[in-house]
Coordinates of C-alpha atoms in Angstrom, one line a residue:
X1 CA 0.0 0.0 0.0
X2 CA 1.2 3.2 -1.1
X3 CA 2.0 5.9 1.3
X4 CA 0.8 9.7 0.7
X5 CA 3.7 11.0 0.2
X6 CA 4.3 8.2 -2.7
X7 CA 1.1 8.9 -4.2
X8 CA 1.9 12.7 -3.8
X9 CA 4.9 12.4 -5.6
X10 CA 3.5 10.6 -8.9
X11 CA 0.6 13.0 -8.9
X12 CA 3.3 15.9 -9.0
X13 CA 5.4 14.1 -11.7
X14 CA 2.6 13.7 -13.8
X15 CA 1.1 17.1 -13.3
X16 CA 4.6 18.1 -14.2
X17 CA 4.2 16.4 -17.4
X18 CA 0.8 17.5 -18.7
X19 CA 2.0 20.4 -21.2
X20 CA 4.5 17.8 -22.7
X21 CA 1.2 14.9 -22.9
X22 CA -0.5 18.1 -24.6
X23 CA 2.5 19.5 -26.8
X24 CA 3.1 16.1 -28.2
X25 CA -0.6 14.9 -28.8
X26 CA -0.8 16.5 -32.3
X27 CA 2.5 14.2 -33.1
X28 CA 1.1 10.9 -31.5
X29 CA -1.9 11.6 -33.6
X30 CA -0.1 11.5 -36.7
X31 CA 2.2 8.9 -35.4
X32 CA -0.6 6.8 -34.4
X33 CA 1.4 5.9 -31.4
X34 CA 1.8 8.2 -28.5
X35 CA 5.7 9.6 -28.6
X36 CA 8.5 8.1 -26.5
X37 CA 8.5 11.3 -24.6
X38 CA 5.1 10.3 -23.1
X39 CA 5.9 7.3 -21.5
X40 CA 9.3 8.1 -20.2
X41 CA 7.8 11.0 -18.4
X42 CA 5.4 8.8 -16.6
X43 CA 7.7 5.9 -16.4
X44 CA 9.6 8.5 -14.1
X45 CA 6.8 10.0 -12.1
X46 CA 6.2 5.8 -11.3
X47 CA 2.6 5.6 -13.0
X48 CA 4.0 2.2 -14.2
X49 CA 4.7 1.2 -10.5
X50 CA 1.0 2.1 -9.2
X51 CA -0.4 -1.4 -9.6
X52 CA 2.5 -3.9 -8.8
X53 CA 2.2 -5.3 -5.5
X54 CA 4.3 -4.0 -3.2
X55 CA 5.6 -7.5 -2.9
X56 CA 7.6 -6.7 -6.2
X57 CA 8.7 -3.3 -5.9
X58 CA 5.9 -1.8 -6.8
X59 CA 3.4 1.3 -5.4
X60 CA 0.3 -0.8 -4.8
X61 CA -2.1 2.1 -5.6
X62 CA -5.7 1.7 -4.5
X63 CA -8.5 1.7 -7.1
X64 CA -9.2 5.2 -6.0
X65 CA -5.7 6.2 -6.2
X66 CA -5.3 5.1 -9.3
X67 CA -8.0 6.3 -10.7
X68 CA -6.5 9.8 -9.2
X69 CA -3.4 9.0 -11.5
X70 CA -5.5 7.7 -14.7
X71 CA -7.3 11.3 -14.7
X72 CA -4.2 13.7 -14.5
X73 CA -3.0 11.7 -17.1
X74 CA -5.9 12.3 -19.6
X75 CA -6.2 15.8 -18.5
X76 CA -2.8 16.3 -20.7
X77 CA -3.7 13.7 -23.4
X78 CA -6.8 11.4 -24.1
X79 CA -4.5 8.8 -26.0
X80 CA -1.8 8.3 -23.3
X81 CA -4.8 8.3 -20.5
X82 CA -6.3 5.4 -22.0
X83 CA -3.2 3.7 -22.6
X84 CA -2.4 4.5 -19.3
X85 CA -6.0 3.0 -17.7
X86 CA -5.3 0.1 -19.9
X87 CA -1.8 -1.1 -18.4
X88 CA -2.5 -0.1 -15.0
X89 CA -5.5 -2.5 -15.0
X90 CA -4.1 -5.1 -16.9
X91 CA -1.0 -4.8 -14.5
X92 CA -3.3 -5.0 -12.1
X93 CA -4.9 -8.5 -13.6
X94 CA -1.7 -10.0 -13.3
X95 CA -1.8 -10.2 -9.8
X96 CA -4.6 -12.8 -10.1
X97 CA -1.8 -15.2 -11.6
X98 CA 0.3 -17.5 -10.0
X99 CA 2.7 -16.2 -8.1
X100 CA 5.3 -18.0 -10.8
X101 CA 3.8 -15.9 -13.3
X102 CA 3.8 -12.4 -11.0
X103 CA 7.3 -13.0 -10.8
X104 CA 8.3 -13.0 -13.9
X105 CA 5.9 -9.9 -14.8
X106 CA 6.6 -7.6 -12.2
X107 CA 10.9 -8.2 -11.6
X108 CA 11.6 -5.3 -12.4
X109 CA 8.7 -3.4 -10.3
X110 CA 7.4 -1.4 -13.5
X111 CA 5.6 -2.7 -15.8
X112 CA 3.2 -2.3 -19.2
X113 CA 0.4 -4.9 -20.0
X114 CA -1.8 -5.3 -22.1
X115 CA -5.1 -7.0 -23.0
X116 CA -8.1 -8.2 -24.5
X117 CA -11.3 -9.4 -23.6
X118 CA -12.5 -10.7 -26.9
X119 CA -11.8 -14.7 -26.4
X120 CA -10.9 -14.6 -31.0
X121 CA -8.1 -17.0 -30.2
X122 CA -7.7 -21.0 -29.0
X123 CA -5.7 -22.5 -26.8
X124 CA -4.8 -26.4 -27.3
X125 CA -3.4 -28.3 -23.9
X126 CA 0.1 -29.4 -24.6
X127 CA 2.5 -31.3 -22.0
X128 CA 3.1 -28.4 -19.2
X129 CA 1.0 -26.0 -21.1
X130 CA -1.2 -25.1 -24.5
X131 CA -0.4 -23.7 -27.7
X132 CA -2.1 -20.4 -28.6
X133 CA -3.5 -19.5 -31.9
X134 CA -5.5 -16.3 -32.9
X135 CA -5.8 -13.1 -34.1
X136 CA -7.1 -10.3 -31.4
X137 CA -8.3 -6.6 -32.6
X138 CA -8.1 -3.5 -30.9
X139 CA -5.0 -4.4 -28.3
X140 CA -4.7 -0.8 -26.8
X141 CA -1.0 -0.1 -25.8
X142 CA 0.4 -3.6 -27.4
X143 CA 3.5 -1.8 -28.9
X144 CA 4.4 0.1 -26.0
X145 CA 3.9 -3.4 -23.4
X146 CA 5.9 -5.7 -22.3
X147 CA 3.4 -8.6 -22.1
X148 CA -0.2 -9.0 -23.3
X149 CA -3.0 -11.1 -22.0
X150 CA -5.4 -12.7 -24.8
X151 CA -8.5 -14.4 -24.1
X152 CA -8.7 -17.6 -25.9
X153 CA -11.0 -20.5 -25.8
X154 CA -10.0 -24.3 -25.1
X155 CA -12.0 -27.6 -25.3
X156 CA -12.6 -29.3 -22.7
X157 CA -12.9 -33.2 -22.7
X158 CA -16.5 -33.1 -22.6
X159 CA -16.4 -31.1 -25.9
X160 CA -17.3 -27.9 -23.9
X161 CA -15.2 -24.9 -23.7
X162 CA -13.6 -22.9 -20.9
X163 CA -12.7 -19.2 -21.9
X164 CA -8.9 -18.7 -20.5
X165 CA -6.4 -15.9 -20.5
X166 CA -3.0 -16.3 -21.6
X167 CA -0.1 -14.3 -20.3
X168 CA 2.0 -13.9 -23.1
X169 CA 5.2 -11.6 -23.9
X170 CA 4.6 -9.1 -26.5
X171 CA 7.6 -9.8 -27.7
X172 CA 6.5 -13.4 -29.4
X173 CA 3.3 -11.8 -31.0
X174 CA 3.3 -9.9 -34.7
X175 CA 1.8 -6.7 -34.4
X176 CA 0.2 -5.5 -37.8
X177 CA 0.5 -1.1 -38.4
X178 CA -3.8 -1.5 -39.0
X179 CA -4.8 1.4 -36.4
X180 CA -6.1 4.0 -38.8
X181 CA -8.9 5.7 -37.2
X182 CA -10.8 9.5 -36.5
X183 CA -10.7 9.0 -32.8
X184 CA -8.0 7.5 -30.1
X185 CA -5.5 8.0 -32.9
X186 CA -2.6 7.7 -30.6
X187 CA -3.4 4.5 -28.7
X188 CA -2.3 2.5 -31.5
X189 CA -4.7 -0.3 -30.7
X190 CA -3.3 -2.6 -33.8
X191 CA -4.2 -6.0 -34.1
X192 CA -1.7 -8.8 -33.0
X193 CA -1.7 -12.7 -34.1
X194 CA -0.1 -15.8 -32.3
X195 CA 1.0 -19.1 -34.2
X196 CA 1.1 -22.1 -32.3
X197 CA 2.5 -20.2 -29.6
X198 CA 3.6 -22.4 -26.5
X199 CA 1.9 -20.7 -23.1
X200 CA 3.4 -22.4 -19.9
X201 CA -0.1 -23.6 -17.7
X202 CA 1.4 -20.8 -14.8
X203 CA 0.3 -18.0 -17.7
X204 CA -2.9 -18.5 -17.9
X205 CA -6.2 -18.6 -15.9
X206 CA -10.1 -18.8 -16.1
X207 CA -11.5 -15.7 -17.0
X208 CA -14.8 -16.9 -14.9
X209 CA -12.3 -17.5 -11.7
X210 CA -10.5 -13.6 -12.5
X211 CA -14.1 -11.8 -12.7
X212 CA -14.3 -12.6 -8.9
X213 CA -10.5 -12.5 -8.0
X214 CA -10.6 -16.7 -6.9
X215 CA -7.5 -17.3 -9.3
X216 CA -5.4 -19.8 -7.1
X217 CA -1.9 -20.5 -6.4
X218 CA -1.2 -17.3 -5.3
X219 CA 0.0 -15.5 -2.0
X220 CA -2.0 -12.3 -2.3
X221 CA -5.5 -14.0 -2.1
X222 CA -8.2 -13.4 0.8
X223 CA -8.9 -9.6 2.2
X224 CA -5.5 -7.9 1.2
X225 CA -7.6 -4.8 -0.1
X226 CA -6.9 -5.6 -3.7
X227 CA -9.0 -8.2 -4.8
X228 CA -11.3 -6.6 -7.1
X229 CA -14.8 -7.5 -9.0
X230 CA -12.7 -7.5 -12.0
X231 CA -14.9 -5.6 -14.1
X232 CA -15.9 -2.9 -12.1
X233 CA -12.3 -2.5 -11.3
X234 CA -11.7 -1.5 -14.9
X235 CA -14.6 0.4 -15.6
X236 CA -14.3 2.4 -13.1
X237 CA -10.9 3.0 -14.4
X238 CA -12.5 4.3 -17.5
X239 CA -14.8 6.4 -16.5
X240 CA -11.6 7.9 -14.5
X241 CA -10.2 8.4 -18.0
X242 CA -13.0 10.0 -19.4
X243 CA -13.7 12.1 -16.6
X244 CA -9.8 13.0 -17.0
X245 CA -10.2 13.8 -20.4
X246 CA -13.4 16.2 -19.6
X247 CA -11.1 17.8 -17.1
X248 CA -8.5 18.7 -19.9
X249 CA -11.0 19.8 -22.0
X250 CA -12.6 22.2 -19.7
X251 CA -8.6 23.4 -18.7
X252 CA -8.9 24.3 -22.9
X253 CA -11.6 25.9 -22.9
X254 CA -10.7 28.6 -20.2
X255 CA -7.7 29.5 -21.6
X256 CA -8.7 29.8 -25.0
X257 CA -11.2 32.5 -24.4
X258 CA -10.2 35.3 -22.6
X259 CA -11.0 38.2 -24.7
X260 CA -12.1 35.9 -27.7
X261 CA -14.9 38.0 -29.5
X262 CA -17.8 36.2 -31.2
X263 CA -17.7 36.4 -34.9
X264 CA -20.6 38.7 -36.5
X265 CA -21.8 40.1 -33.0
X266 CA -21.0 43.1 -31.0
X267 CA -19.5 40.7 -28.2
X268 CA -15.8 41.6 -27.8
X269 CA -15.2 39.4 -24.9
X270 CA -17.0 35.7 -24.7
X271 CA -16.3 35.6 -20.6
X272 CA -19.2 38.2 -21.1
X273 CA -21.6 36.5 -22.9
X274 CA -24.3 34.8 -20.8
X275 CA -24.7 31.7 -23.0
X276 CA -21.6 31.0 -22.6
X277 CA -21.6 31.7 -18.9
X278 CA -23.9 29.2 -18.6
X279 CA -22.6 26.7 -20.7
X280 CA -19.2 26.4 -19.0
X281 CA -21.4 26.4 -15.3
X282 CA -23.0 23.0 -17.2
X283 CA -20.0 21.3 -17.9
X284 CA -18.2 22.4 -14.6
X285 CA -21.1 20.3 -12.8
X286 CA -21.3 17.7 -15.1
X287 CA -17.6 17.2 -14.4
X288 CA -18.6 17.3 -10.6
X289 CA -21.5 15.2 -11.2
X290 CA -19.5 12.5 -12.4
X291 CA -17.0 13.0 -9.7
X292 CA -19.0 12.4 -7.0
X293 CA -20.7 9.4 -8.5
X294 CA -17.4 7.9 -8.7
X295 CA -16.7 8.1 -4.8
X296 CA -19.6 5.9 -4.6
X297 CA -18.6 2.4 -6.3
X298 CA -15.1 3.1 -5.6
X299 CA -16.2 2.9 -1.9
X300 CA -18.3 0.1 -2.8
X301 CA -15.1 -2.2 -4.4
X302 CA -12.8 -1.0 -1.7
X303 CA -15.1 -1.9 1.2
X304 CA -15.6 -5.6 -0.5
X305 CA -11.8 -5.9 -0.9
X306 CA -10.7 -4.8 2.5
X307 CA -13.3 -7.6 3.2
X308 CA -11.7 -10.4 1.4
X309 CA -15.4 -10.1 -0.2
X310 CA -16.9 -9.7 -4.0
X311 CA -19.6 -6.5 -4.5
X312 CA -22.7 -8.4 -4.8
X313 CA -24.1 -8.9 -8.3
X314 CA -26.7 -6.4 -7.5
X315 CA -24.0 -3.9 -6.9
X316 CA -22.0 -4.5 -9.8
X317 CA -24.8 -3.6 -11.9
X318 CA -25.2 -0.6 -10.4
X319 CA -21.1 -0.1 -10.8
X320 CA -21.9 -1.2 -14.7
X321 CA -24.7 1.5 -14.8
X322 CA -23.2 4.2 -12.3
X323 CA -19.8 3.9 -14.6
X324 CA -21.6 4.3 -18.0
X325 CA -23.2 7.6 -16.7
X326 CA -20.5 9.1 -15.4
X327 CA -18.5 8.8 -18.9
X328 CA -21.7 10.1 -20.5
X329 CA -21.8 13.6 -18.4
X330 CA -18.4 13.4 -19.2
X331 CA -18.5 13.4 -23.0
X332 CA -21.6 15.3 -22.5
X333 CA -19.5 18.3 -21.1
X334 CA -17.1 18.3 -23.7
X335 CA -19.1 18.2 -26.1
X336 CA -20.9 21.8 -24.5
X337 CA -17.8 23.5 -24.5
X338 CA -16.5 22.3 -28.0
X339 CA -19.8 23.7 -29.0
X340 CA -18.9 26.9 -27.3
X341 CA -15.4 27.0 -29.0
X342 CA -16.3 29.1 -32.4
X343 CA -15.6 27.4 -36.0
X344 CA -11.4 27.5 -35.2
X345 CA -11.6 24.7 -33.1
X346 CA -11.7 22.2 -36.4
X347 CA -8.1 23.6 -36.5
X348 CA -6.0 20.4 -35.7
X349 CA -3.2 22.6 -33.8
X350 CA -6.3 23.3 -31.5
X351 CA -6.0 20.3 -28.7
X352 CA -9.6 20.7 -27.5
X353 CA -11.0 19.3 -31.0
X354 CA -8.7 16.2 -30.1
X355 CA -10.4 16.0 -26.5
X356 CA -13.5 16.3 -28.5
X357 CA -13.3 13.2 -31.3
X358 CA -11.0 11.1 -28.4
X359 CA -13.8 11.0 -26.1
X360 CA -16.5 10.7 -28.4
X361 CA -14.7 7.2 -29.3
X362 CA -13.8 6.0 -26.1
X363 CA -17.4 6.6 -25.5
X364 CA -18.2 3.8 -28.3
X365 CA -16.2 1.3 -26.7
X366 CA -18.4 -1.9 -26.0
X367 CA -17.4 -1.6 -22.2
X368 CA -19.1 2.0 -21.8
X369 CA -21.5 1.7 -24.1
X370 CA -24.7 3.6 -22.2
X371 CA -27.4 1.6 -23.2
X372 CA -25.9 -1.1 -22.3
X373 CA -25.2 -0.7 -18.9
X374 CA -27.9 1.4 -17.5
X375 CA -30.3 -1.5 -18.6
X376 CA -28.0 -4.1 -16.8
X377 CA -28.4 -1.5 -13.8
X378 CA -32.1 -0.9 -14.6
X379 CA -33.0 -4.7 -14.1
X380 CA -31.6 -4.5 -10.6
X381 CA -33.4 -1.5 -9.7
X382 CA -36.8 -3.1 -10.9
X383 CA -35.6 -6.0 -8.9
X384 CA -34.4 -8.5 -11.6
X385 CA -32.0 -10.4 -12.1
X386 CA -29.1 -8.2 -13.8
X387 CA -29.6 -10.3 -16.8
X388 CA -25.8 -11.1 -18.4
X389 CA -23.0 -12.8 -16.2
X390 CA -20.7 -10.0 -17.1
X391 CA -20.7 -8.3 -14.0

């Protein structure tokens, strides 16, 4: 567990580092690949330590205080926060391995990982392991990690199949250069493929047994404070990165329009003009809106984990819902003060149109998608059942 004055001092190095994230997001853009700069200034401020146990070296952030972390982060790019969100929590899911496995993933106590839900690859048992096929889409952060996890399917002797995922090193997958996109431009979330790849049995585990944190042979099982609901772990991780984003967005907007007239009116100054007034006071409380929603479930996964407990499925519902809405007011407020931003905002030397298409993106992602979720929390609230086992 992190002390403050360790969590003080990565929040400082990466609030250090925001004009840099922001300078260089029109580059990473381009690049479709955030710039080395990026992550050597938050390899120094330690964001890469805040999920490895402490066991290893690491900072052993809280949910919350990561979260903290994800934010500042997106407040100086949208690209590098979700890249960020993504290897924190994928760190983060490699402490439900074996401890074999953690060892060999967190020696150096900083680490980038990777992952993806989507089970688009097989696994077939070998002697002292399987042998991993497949072809997985959308692996945010792959060519900046060090390892990647891959869900893959194997069949069982019945003829079922159990949906696993392997721990493998980035450095034994082929990454193809297919991230062309409007949105997220810098994540470069290519597509990677395995060929009869051997995965030692200590790399990989039930994804069933990792959505409640009961992944065995391991020390760092029971109430140690960081054994998750997997899922709202990470989603509450996003909606810190949206949030984040929203943040840097309204940052933008304030400085860019201090004594910026509006075109074809006698307005000389938009800090006068009431519309405006009151658009900014509606993305300022959306912002806080979301905020304070987030103390909520984050209270709600920390209590279970101090517990040695799971969130009830009840509760994760409301996490999946809670989550979805708080990335909404976030987007929501962006897009107000993009809105409020005159016709020069299309320029692309103008980072708040970035903020703008990044979050409208990460918005689409299957995980956040709004619908979605607040029907998974609705059921629960009209006393169903939540009516998926994704919880």
């Amino acid at each position: 567990m992190a002390t403050e004055e360790e969590l003080a001092s990565v929040l400082d190095g990466v609030r250090a580092a925001v004009p840099v994230l922001r300078r260089n997001g029109e580059e990473s853009e381009q690049r479709r690949w955030i710039v080395e700069e990026n992550v050597q200034l938050l390899e120094k401020a330690g964001v890469f330590r805040s999920a490895v146990p402490r066991t290893y070296g690491g900072l052993d952030l809280d949910a919350a205080q990561q979260a903290r972390v994800i934010s500042e982060v997106a407040r100086g790019c949208p690209s590098t926060g979700w890249l960020t969100m993504v290897w924190l929590t994928s760190a983060w899911a490699v402490s439900l391995y074996p401890d074999r496995a953690q060892e060999e993933v967190f020696a150096s106590g900083s680490t980038r990982v990777s992952i993806v839900f989507a089970p688009s690859g097989t696994l077939k048992p070998v002697d002292g392991g399987y042998r991993l096929d497949g072809t997985w889409r959308y692996n945010s952060g792959v060519r900046g990690a060090d390892w990647d996890l891959l869900a893959a399917l194997v069949e069982l002797p019945d003829g079922t199949h159990q949906e696993l995922v392997a721990l493998v090193p980035t450095a034994d997958l082929a990454v193809e250069d297919d991230w062309h996109v409007s949105s997220g431009a810098g994540t470069g979330s290519c597509t990677v493929k395995a060929a009869d790849l051997f995965v030692p049995a200590h790399r990989t585990v039930p994804l069933e047994e990792a959505m409640v944190s009961a992944t065995g042979n391991r020390s760092n099982t029971g109430a140690t404070g960081r054994n998750y609901g997997l899922l709202g772990y990470i989603l509450s991780s996003v909606a810190a990165t949206l949030v984040g984003i929203a943040e840097g967005a309204y940052g933008l907007f304030l400085e860019r329009v201090p004594g910026r007239g509006i075109t074809y009116t006698d307005w000389t100054d938009q800090r006068e003009h009431p519309p405006t007034q009151q658009q900014l006071a509606v993305a300022a409380n959306k912002i806080e809106a979301a905020r304070a929603l987030s103390e909520r479930w984050l209270e709600v996964l920390q209590r279970a984990a101090d517990a040695g407990e799971q969130p009830t499925d009840e509760e994760k519902a409301v996490i999946r819902g809670q989550t979805a809405y708080a990335g909404q007011l976030a987007k929501e407020a962006v897009e107000t003060l993009y809105a409020a931003s005159g016709g020069s905002v299309i320029r692309t030397d103008v980072d708040l149109q970035r903020f703008h298409r990044d979050i409208q993106g990460f918005s689409l992602h299957a995980l956040v998608q709004l619908g979605a979720n607040l029907e998974v929390q609705g059921r629960v609230l009209m006393g169903l059942e939540p009516g998926t086992y994704f919880l």
